[in-house]
Amino acid sequence: MDTENKRNKHTCTIFFIILFQYFLLYKTGRTIAQEEGIMPFIHKLADIELKQNNSPASDFLWKSSLPLEEISKSKYLHFDIKSLFPDKFSYPYHFHRNAEELFVILEGEATLRSPKGYQTVSKGDMIFFEEGLEGAHQFYNHGDQPFLYIDLRTKANVDVCEYPDSGKINILPAMDIFTKDAKVPYYTGEEGVREKWPEEILKKK
């Protein structure tokens, strides 16, 4: 009798494990076995390949890793490794309307340009940039060695990146870039709205 009870308990245990697996699969798309296989994704700096960018402007020259968030399957972050050549600038002076950024300096030294002026940053520094104009930034590598850093920012379905030096606007991730000459009221240029519509529709009551 004891043997039969043990067999029944074992069968029930297996049944509930299978049932729980199907519950997980239904709720998250993962089984218990898959859940057990999930581990922190460790990126080894020595194993990360950096490739030079193809900038038509010679002052903007660096090497970059592949987007590490794609390898890590990150939902909420963009991040990669960048290495800025001596006497070169990072991306043009810019800020994001819908993303925060954090830079972690791994090697070297550079000058940071921001609304606060010009500051020297070096290995071990972590620099946070908020959304909006106060988060505008750009690096210049004033040293003789590469300036290596982690570039991390929050993901947004749509972000607007602005470039104060050139008056450009970049719609991300589409990379649609426009120029702007002045800030204008919301309805500027909309006075002719009726000209865009067929008369037979506008005259309907």
Coordinates of C-alpha atoms in Angstrom, one line a residue:
M1 CA 0.0 0.0 0.0
D2 CA 2.8 2.4 0.9
T3 CA 4.4 1.6 -2.5
E4 CA 1.2 2.4 -4.3
N5 CA 0.8 5.7 -2.4
K6 CA 4.4 6.7 -3.2
R7 CA 3.7 5.9 -6.9
N8 CA 0.6 8.0 -6.9
K9 CA 2.4 10.9 -5.2
H10 CA 5.2 10.7 -7.8
T11 CA 2.7 10.6 -10.6
C12 CA 0.9 13.7 -9.2
T13 CA 4.2 15.5 -8.8
I14 CA 5.1 14.9 -12.4
F15 CA 1.7 15.9 -13.5
F16 CA 1.9 19.2 -11.7
I17 CA 5.4 19.9 -13.0
I18 CA 4.1 19.4 -16.6
L19 CA 1.0 21.5 -15.9
F20 CA 3.2 24.3 -14.5
Q21 CA 5.4 24.1 -17.5
Y22 CA 2.5 24.6 -19.8
F23 CA 1.3 27.5 -17.6
L24 CA 4.7 29.2 -18.0
L25 CA 4.7 28.5 -21.7
Y26 CA 1.2 30.1 -22.0
K27 CA 2.1 33.1 -19.9
T28 CA 5.7 33.8 -20.9
G29 CA 6.5 31.6 -23.8
R30 CA 9.2 29.8 -21.7
T31 CA 9.2 26.3 -20.1
I32 CA 10.9 25.5 -16.8
A33 CA 13.9 24.1 -18.6
Q34 CA 14.2 27.3 -20.6
E35 CA 13.8 29.3 -17.4
E36 CA 16.6 27.4 -15.8
G37 CA 18.8 28.2 -18.8
I38 CA 18.4 32.0 -18.4
M39 CA 21.5 33.5 -17.0
P40 CA 23.0 37.0 -16.9
F41 CA 24.6 37.8 -20.2
I42 CA 28.3 38.6 -19.6
H43 CA 30.1 40.6 -22.2
K44 CA 33.9 40.2 -22.1
L45 CA 35.5 43.5 -23.2
A46 CA 38.5 41.6 -24.6
D47 CA 36.1 39.6 -26.9
I48 CA 34.2 42.6 -28.3
E49 CA 35.2 43.5 -31.8
L50 CA 35.3 47.2 -32.6
K51 CA 34.8 48.4 -36.2
Q52 CA 35.6 51.9 -37.6
N53 CA 32.6 54.1 -38.6
N54 CA 32.2 55.3 -42.1
S55 CA 31.9 59.0 -41.5
P56 CA 32.2 61.4 -44.5
A57 CA 33.3 64.1 -42.1
S58 CA 36.9 63.4 -41.1
D59 CA 36.6 65.1 -37.7
F60 CA 34.1 62.4 -36.5
L61 CA 36.1 59.2 -36.4
W62 CA 35.7 56.3 -33.9
K63 CA 35.4 52.6 -33.6
S64 CA 32.2 50.9 -32.3
S65 CA 31.0 47.5 -31.3
L66 CA 27.8 45.9 -32.6
P67 CA 24.7 47.0 -30.8
L68 CA 25.1 44.9 -27.6
E69 CA 21.4 45.2 -26.7
E70 CA 20.6 43.0 -29.8
I71 CA 23.0 40.3 -28.5
S72 CA 21.6 40.6 -25.0
K73 CA 18.0 40.8 -26.1
S74 CA 17.5 43.9 -24.0
K75 CA 14.0 45.4 -24.0
Y76 CA 14.7 48.8 -22.5
L77 CA 18.3 49.7 -23.3
H78 CA 20.6 50.5 -26.2
F79 CA 24.3 50.1 -25.4
D80 CA 27.6 49.5 -27.1
I81 CA 31.3 50.2 -26.7
K82 CA 32.9 53.1 -28.5
S83 CA 36.6 54.0 -29.0
L84 CA 37.2 57.6 -30.0
F85 CA 40.5 58.3 -32.0
P86 CA 42.9 61.0 -30.7
D87 CA 42.1 64.6 -32.0
K88 CA 38.6 63.5 -33.1
F89 CA 35.1 64.3 -32.0
S90 CA 32.3 62.0 -31.0
Y91 CA 28.8 62.5 -32.5
P92 CA 27.9 66.1 -33.3
Y93 CA 26.8 68.2 -30.3
H94 CA 23.3 66.9 -29.6
F95 CA 20.6 66.0 -27.1
H96 CA 17.6 63.7 -27.0
R97 CA 14.0 64.6 -26.4
N98 CA 12.9 61.1 -25.4
A99 CA 16.0 59.2 -24.1
E100 CA 18.4 59.4 -21.2
E101 CA 22.1 58.5 -21.7
L102 CA 24.8 57.2 -19.4
F103 CA 28.5 57.0 -20.4
V104 CA 31.0 54.9 -18.5
I105 CA 34.6 55.7 -19.3
L106 CA 36.8 52.6 -19.5
E107 CA 40.1 54.0 -20.8
G108 CA 41.7 57.3 -21.7
E109 CA 40.8 60.9 -21.2
A110 CA 38.7 63.4 -23.2
T111 CA 37.1 66.8 -23.0
L112 CA 33.3 66.9 -22.5
R113 CA 31.3 69.7 -24.0
S114 CA 27.9 70.4 -22.4
P115 CA 25.7 73.3 -21.4
K116 CA 27.9 73.7 -18.3
G117 CA 31.0 74.3 -20.5
Y118 CA 34.1 72.1 -21.0
Q119 CA 35.2 69.5 -18.5
T120 CA 37.9 66.8 -18.5
V121 CA 36.6 63.2 -18.0
S122 CA 38.7 60.1 -17.6
K123 CA 38.7 56.4 -16.7
G124 CA 36.2 55.5 -14.0
D125 CA 33.9 58.5 -14.6
M126 CA 30.2 57.9 -15.2
I127 CA 28.4 60.7 -16.9
F128 CA 24.6 61.0 -17.0
F129 CA 22.7 63.1 -19.6
E130 CA 19.1 63.9 -19.1
E131 CA 16.4 64.5 -21.7
G132 CA 16.3 67.9 -23.4
L133 CA 18.7 70.7 -23.9
E134 CA 20.4 70.4 -20.5
G135 CA 21.5 66.9 -21.6
A136 CA 23.4 68.2 -24.7
H137 CA 26.9 66.7 -25.1
Q138 CA 29.9 65.9 -27.2
F139 CA 33.4 64.5 -26.6
Y140 CA 36.7 65.6 -28.0
N141 CA 39.7 63.3 -27.5
H142 CA 42.5 65.7 -26.6
G143 CA 44.9 62.9 -25.7
D144 CA 47.3 60.6 -27.5
Q145 CA 45.4 57.3 -26.8
P146 CA 42.0 56.0 -27.8
F147 CA 39.1 57.1 -25.5
L148 CA 37.1 54.0 -24.7
Y149 CA 33.6 54.2 -23.2
I150 CA 30.3 52.4 -22.8
D151 CA 27.4 54.4 -24.4
L152 CA 24.1 53.4 -22.8
R153 CA 20.7 55.0 -23.4
T154 CA 17.1 54.2 -22.8
K155 CA 15.0 52.8 -25.7
A156 CA 12.1 54.8 -27.1
N157 CA 9.7 53.9 -29.9
V158 CA 10.3 57.4 -31.3
D159 CA 13.0 59.8 -30.2
V160 CA 13.9 63.3 -31.5
C161 CA 17.5 64.1 -31.5
E162 CA 18.5 67.8 -31.9
Y163 CA 21.8 69.3 -33.0
P164 CA 22.1 72.9 -31.7
D165 CA 25.3 73.7 -33.8
S166 CA 23.6 73.0 -37.2
G167 CA 19.9 73.4 -36.4
K168 CA 19.1 69.8 -37.5
I169 CA 16.5 67.5 -36.1
N170 CA 16.9 63.7 -36.4
I171 CA 13.8 61.4 -36.0
L172 CA 15.0 58.1 -34.5
P173 CA 15.2 55.3 -35.2
A174 CA 14.2 56.1 -38.7
M175 CA 17.2 58.5 -39.1
D176 CA 15.0 61.1 -40.9
I177 CA 17.1 64.3 -40.6
F178 CA 15.7 67.8 -41.2
T179 CA 16.9 71.4 -40.6
K180 CA 15.0 74.0 -38.6
D181 CA 15.4 77.7 -38.9
A182 CA 13.2 78.9 -36.1
K183 CA 10.7 77.8 -33.4
V184 CA 7.2 78.6 -34.6
P185 CA 3.7 78.5 -33.2
Y186 CA 1.9 75.2 -33.5
Y187 CA -0.5 76.3 -36.3
T188 CA 2.1 78.1 -38.4
G189 CA 1.6 77.2 -42.1
E190 CA -1.8 75.5 -41.4
E191 CA -3.9 78.4 -42.6
G192 CA -4.7 76.7 -45.9
V193 CA -6.1 73.5 -44.5
R194 CA -9.3 73.8 -46.5
E195 CA -7.4 73.8 -49.7
K196 CA -6.2 70.2 -48.9
W197 CA -9.8 68.9 -48.7
P198 CA -12.4 68.3 -51.5
E199 CA -15.2 70.9 -51.5
E200 CA -17.9 68.2 -51.5
I201 CA -16.7 66.9 -48.2
L202 CA -16.3 70.3 -46.5
K203 CA -19.8 71.4 -47.5
K204 CA -21.4 68.4 -45.9
K205 CA -23.5 69.2 -42.8

